[in-house]
Short mmCIF file of C-alpha atoms and ligand atoms in Angstrom, two decimals:
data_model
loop_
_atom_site.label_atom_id
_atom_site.label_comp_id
_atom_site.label_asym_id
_atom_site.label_seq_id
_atom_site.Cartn_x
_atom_site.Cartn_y
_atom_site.Cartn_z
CA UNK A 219 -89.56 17.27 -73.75
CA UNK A 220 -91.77 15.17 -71.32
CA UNK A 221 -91.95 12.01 -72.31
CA UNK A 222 -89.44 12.06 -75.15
CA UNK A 223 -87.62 8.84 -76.41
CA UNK A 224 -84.38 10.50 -74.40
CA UNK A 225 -86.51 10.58 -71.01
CA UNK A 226 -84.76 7.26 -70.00
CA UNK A 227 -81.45 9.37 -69.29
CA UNK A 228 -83.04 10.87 -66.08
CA UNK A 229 -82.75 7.46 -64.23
CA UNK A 230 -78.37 7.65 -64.70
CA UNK A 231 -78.92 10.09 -61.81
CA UNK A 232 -77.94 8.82 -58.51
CA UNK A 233 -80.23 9.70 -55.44
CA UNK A 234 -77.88 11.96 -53.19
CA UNK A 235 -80.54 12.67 -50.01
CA UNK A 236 -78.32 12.98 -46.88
CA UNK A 237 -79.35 10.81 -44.32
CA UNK A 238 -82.10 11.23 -42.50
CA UNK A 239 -82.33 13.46 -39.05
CA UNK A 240 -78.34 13.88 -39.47
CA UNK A 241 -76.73 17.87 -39.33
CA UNK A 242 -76.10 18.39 -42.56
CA UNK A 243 -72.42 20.71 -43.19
CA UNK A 244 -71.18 22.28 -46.17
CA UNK A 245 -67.88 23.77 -45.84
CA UNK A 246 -66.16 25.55 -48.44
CA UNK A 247 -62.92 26.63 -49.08
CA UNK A 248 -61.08 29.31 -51.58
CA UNK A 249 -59.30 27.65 -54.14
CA UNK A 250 -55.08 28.73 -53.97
CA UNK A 251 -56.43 31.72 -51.89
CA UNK A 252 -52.49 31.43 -50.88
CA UNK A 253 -51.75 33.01 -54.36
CA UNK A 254 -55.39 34.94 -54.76
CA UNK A 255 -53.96 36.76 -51.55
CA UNK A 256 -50.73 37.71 -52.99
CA UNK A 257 -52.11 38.80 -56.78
CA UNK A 258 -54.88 41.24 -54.44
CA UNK A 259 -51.83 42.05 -52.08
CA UNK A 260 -53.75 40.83 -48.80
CA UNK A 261 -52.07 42.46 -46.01
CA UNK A 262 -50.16 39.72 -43.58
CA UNK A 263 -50.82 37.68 -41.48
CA UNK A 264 -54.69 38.88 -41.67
CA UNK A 265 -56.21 40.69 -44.25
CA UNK A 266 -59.47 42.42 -42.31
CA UNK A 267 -60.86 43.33 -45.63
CA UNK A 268 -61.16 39.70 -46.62
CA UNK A 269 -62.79 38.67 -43.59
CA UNK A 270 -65.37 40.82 -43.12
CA UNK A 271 -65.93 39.81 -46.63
CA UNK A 272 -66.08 36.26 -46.45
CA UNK A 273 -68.25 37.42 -43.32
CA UNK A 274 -70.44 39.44 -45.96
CA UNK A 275 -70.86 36.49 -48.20
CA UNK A 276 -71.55 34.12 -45.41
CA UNK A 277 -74.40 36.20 -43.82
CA UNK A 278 -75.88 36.36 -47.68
CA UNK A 279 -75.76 32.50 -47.80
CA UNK A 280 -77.80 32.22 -44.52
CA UNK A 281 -80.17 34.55 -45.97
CA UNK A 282 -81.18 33.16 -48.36
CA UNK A 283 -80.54 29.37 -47.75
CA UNK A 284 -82.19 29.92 -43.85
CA UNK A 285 -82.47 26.66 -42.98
CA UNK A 286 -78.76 27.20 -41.79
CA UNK A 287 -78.50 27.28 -38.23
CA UNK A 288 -74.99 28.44 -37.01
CA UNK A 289 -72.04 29.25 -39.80
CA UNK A 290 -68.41 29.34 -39.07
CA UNK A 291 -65.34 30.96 -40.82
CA UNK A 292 -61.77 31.65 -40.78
CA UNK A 293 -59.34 32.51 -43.01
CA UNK A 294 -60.82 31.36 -46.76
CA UNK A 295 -63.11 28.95 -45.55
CA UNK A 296 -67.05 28.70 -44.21
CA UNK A 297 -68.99 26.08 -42.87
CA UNK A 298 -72.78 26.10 -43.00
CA UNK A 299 -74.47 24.01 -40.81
CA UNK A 300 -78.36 23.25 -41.62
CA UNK A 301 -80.73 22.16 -39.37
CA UNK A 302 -81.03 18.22 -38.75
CA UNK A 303 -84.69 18.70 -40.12
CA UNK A 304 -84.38 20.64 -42.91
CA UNK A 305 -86.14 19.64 -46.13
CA UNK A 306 -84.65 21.76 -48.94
CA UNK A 307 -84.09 20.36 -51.85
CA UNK A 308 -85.49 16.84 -50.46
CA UNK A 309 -82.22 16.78 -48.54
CA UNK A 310 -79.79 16.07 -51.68
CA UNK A 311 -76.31 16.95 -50.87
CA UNK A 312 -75.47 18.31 -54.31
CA UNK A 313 -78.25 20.88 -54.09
CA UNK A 314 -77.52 22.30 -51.11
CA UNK A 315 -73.65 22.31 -51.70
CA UNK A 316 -73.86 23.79 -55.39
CA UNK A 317 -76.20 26.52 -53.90
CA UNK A 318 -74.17 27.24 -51.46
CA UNK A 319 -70.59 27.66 -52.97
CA UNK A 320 -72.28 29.16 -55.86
CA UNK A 321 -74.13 31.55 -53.98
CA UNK A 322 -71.16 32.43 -51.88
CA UNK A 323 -68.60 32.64 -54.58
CA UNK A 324 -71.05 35.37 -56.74
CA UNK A 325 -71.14 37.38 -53.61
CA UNK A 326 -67.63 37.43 -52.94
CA UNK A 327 -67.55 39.41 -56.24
CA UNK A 328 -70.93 41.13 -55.91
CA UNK A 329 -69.17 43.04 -52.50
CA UNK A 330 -66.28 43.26 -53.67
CA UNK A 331 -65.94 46.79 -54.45
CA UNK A 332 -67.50 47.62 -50.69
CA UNK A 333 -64.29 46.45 -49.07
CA UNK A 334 -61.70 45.94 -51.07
CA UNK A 335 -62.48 49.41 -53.12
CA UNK A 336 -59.55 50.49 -54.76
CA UNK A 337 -58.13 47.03 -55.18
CA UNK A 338 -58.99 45.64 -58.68
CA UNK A 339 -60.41 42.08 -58.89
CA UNK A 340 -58.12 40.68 -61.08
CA UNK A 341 -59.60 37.16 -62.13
CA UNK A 342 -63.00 35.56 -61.08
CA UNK A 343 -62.06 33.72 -57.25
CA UNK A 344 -63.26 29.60 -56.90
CA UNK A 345 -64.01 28.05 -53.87
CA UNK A 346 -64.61 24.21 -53.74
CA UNK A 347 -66.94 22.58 -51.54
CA UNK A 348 -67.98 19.30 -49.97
CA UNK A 349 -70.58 17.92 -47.20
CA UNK A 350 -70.37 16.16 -44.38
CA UNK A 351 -73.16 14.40 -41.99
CA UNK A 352 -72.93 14.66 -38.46
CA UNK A 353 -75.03 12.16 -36.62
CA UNK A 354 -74.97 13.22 -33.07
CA UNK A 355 -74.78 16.94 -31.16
CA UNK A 356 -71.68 16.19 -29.80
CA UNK A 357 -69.62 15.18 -33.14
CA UNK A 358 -71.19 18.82 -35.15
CA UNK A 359 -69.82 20.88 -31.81
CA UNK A 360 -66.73 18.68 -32.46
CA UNK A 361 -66.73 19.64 -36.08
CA UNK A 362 -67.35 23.41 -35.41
CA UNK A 363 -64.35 23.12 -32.16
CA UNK A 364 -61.73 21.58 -34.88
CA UNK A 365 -62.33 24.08 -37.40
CA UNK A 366 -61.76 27.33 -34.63
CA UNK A 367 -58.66 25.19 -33.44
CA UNK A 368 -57.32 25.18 -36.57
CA UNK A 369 -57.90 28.83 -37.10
CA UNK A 370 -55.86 29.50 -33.37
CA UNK A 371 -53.02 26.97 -34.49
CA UNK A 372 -52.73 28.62 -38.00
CA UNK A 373 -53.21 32.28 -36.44
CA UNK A 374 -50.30 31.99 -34.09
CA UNK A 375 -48.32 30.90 -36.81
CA UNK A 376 -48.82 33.18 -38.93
CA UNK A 377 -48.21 35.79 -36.50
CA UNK A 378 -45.46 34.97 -35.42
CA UNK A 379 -43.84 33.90 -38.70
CA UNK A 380 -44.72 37.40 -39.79
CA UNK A 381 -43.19 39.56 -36.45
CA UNK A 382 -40.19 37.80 -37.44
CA UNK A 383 -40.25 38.33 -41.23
CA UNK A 384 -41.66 41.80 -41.19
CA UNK A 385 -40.55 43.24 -37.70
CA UNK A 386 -36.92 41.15 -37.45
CA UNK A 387 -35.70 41.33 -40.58
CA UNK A 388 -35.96 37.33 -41.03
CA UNK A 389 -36.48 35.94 -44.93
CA UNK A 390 -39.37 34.03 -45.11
CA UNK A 391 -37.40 30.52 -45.20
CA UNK A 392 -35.11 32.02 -42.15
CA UNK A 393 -38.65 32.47 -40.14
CA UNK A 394 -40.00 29.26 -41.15
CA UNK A 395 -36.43 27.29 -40.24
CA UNK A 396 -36.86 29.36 -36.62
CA UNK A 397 -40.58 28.18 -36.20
CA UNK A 398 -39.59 24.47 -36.53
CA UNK A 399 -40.53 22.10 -33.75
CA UNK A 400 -42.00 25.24 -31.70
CA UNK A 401 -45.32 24.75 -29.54
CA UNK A 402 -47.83 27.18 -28.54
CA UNK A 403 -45.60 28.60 -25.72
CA UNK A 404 -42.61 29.22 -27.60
CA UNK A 405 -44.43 31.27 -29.88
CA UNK A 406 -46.44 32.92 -27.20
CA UNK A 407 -42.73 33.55 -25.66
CA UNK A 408 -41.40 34.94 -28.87
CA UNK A 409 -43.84 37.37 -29.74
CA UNK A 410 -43.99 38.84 -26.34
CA UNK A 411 -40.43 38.82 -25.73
CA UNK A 412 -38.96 39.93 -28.97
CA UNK A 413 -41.78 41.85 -30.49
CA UNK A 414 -43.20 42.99 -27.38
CA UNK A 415 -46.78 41.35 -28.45
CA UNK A 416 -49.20 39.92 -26.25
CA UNK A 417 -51.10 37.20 -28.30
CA UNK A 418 -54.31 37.24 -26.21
CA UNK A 419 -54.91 40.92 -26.69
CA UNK A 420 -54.62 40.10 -30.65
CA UNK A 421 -57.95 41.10 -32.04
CA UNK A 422 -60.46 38.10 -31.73
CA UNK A 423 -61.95 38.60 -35.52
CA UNK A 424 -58.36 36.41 -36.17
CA UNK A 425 -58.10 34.73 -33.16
CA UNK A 426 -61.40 33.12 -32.99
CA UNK A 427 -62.79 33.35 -36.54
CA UNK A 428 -66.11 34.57 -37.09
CA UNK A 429 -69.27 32.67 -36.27
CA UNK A 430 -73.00 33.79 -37.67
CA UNK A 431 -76.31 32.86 -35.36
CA UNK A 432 -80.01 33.74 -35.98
CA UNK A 433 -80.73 36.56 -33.58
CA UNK A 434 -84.42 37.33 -32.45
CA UNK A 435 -84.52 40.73 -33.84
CA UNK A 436 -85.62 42.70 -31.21
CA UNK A 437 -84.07 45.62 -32.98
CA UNK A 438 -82.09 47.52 -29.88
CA UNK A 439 -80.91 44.39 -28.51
CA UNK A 440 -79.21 43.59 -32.06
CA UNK A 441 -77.80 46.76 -32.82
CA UNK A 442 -76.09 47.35 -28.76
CA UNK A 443 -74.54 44.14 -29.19
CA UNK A 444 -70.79 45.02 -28.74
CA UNK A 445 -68.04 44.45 -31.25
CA UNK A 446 -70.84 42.85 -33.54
CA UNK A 447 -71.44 43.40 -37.32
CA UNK A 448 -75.50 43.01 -37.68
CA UNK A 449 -76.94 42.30 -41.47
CA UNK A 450 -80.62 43.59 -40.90
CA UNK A 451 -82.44 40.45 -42.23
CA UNK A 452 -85.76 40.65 -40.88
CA UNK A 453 -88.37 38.52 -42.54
CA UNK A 454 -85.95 36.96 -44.72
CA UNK A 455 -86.28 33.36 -43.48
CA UNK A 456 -89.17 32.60 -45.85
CA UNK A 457 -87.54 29.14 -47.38
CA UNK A 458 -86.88 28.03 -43.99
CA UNK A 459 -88.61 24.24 -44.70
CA UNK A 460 -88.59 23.62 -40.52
CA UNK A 461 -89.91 26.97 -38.36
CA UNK A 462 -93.11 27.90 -38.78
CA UNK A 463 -94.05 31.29 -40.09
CA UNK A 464 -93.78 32.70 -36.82
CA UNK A 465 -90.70 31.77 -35.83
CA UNK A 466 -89.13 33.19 -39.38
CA UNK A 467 -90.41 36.04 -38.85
CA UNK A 468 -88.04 39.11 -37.49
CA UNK A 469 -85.05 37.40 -37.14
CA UNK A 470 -81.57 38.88 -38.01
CA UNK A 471 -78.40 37.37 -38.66
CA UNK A 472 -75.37 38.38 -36.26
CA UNK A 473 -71.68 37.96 -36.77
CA UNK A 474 -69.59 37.46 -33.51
CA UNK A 475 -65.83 37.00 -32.51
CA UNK A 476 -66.01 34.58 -29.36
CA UNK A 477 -64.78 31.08 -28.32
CA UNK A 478 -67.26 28.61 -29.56
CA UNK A 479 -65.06 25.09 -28.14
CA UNK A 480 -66.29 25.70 -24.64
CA UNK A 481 -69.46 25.04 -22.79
CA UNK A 482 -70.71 29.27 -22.20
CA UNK A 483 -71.67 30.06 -26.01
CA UNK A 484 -73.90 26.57 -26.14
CA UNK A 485 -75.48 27.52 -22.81
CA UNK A 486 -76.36 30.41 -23.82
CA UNK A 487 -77.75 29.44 -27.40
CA UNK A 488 -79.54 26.33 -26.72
CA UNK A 489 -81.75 27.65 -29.75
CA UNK A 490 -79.18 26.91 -32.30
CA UNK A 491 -79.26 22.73 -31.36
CA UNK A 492 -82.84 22.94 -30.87
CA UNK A 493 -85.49 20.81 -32.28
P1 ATP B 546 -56.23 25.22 -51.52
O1 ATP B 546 -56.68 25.48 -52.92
O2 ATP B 546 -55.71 23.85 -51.32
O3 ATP B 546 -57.28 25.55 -50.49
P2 ATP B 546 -54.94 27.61 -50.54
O4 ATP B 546 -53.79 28.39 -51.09
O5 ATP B 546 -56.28 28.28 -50.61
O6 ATP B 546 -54.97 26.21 -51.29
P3 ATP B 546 -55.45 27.22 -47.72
O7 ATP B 546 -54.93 26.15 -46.84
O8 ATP B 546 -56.91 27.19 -47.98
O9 ATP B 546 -54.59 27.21 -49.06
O10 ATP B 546 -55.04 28.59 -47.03
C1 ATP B 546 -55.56 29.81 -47.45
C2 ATP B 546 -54.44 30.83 -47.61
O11 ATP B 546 -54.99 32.05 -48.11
C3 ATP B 546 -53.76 31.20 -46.31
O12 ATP B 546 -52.68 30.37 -46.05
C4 ATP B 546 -53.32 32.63 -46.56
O13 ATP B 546 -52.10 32.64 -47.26
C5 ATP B 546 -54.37 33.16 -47.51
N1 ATP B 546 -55.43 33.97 -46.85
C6 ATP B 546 -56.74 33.65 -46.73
N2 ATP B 546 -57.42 34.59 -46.08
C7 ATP B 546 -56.53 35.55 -45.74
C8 ATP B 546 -56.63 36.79 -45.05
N3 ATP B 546 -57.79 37.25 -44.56
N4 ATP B 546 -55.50 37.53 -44.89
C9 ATP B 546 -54.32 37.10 -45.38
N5 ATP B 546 -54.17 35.93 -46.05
C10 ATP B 546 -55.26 35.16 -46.24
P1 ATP B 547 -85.22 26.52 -60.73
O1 ATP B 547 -84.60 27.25 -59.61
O2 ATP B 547 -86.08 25.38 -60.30
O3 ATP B 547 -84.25 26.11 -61.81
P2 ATP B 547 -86.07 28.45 -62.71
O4 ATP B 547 -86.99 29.61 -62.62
O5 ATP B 547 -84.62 28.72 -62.93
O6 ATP B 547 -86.26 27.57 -61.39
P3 ATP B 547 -85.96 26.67 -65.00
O7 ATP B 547 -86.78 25.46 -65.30
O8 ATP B 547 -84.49 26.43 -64.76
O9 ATP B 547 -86.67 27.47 -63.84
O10 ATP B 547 -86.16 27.64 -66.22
C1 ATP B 547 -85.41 28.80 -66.41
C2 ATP B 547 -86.32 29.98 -66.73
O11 ATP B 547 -85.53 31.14 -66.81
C3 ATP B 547 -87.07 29.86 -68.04
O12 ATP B 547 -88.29 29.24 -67.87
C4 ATP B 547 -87.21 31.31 -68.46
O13 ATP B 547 -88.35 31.88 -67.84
C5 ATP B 547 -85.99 31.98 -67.84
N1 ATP B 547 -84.90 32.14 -68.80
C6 ATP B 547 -83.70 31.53 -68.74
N2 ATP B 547 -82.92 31.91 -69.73
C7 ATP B 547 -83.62 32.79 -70.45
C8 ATP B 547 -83.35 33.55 -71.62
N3 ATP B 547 -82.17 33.46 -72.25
N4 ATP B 547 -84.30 34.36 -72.08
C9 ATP B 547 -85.48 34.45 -71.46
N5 ATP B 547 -85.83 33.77 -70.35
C10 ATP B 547 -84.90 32.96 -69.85
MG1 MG B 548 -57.37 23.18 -48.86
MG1 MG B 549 -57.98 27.45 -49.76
MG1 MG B 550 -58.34 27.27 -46.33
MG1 MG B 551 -83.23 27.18 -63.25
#
């Protein structure tokens, strides 16, 4: 229809390009996952099954869309974070978000089945999704250290609303009344003492969320990471718009369970903020 009377119509779309040299993140979130966990009878306080799946889906995001440089998750939410540089898409915010969530939410029923097996999918899951610009290095490690806060404030809750509902015989309103006005030390203090729980020996997975990094795949160093899940993603990479070829090449996407606030896991990926 190129050059049809209706052409005109094309110029009612806005120009969406996010700014210039700015990290660009889309985070996305499930839509009443507080429900969607209750219909597919999530265990509490963490279901492992639906992390390592949200985990799946993330790592088949980066994949594809590779000009993401770090990811972060917890609970039903990811955050992609791509490259200050990247070009996809000429930069426009709703083409990298609707690929994104789109991409994500297809895979969360693609794998399905791998983890959550015997538990039928009962209707089709949504996730909304949104970007934000970051103009500086500091205010995206910000970003990333408010999201895994969140996850630690929400993950001591949880656990220790749950000790008291499932392990002391407290109704759900009884353990919520008891929670009231608590900080981190009274809960700390409550799981050890009552439920004999340490907190800090909780398994990091739901303690510190789940971040996903480009790894150079030197194959044995990938696999003998510790307590990692590797997705074998060598030579995917190819719509990367700001690496050259050589760079893309061999490069593997790893999941790990570690604190990502402090100064060690920057140190010792100075790749990920790179130019
Ligand atoms: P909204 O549509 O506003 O996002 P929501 O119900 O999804 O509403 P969130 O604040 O996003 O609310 O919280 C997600 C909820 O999903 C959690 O509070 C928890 O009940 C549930 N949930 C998500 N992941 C898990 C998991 N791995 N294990 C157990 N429960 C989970
Ligand atoms: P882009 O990612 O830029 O949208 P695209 O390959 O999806 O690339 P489109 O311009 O959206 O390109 O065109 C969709 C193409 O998908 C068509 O050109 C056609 O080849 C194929 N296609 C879509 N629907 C059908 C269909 N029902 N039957 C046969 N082919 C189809
Ligand atoms: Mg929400
Ligand atoms: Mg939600
Ligand atoms: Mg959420
Ligand atoms: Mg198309």
């Amino acid at each position: 229809m190129a050059n049809s009377k209706f052409e005109y119509v094309r110029s009612y779309e806005v120009n969406d390009a996010c700014l210039p040299n700015c990290w660009i993140v889309v985070r996305l979130d499930g839509k009443s996952f507080h429900r969607f966990s209750d219909v597919h009878s999530f265990r509490k306080p963490n279901d492992e099954r639906a992390l390592r799946l949200m985990g799946r889906c993330a790592m088949r995001v980066m994949a594809e869309l590779s000009d993401v440089v770090i990811a972060y998750g917890q609970s039903d939410e990811f955050s992609f974070v791509f490259h200050r540089r990247t070009a996809w898409f000429g930069r426009r915010a709703s083409k990298l978000m609707t690929h994104t969530v789109s991409l994500f939410a297809s895979s969360f029923v693609f794998h399905w089945l791998e983890f959550f097996g015997e538990t039928v999918l009962r209707f089709p899951p949504t996730f909304d999704a949104r970007v934000v610009l970051f103009p500086t290095d500091r205010c995206l490690r910000d970003y990333l250290s408010w999201r895994q806060a969140d996850c630690h404030i929400n993950n001591l809750y949880n656990t220790t609303f749950w000790a008291l509902v499932q392990k002391g015989g407290l109704s759900p309103s009884q353990a919520q009344e008891r929670l009231k006005g608590t900080m981190t030390g009274d809960k700390n203090e409550i799981l050890f003492s009552e439920f004999g729980t340490n907190y800090n020996k909780e398994p990091e997975v739901f303690r510190k969320g789940t971040t996903l990094i480009w790894q150079k795949a030197e194959k044995k160093t990938v696999t003998q990471l510790p307590k990692t899940q590797v997705s074998r993603l060598d030579e995917l990479g190819s719509a990367s718009t700001y690496l050259s070829k050589s760079q893309k090449r061999h490069r593997a996407v790893v999941a790990l369970n570690v604190d990502i606030i402090g100064e060690d896991f920057w140190q010792e990926h100075q790749e990920i903020l790179a130019d």
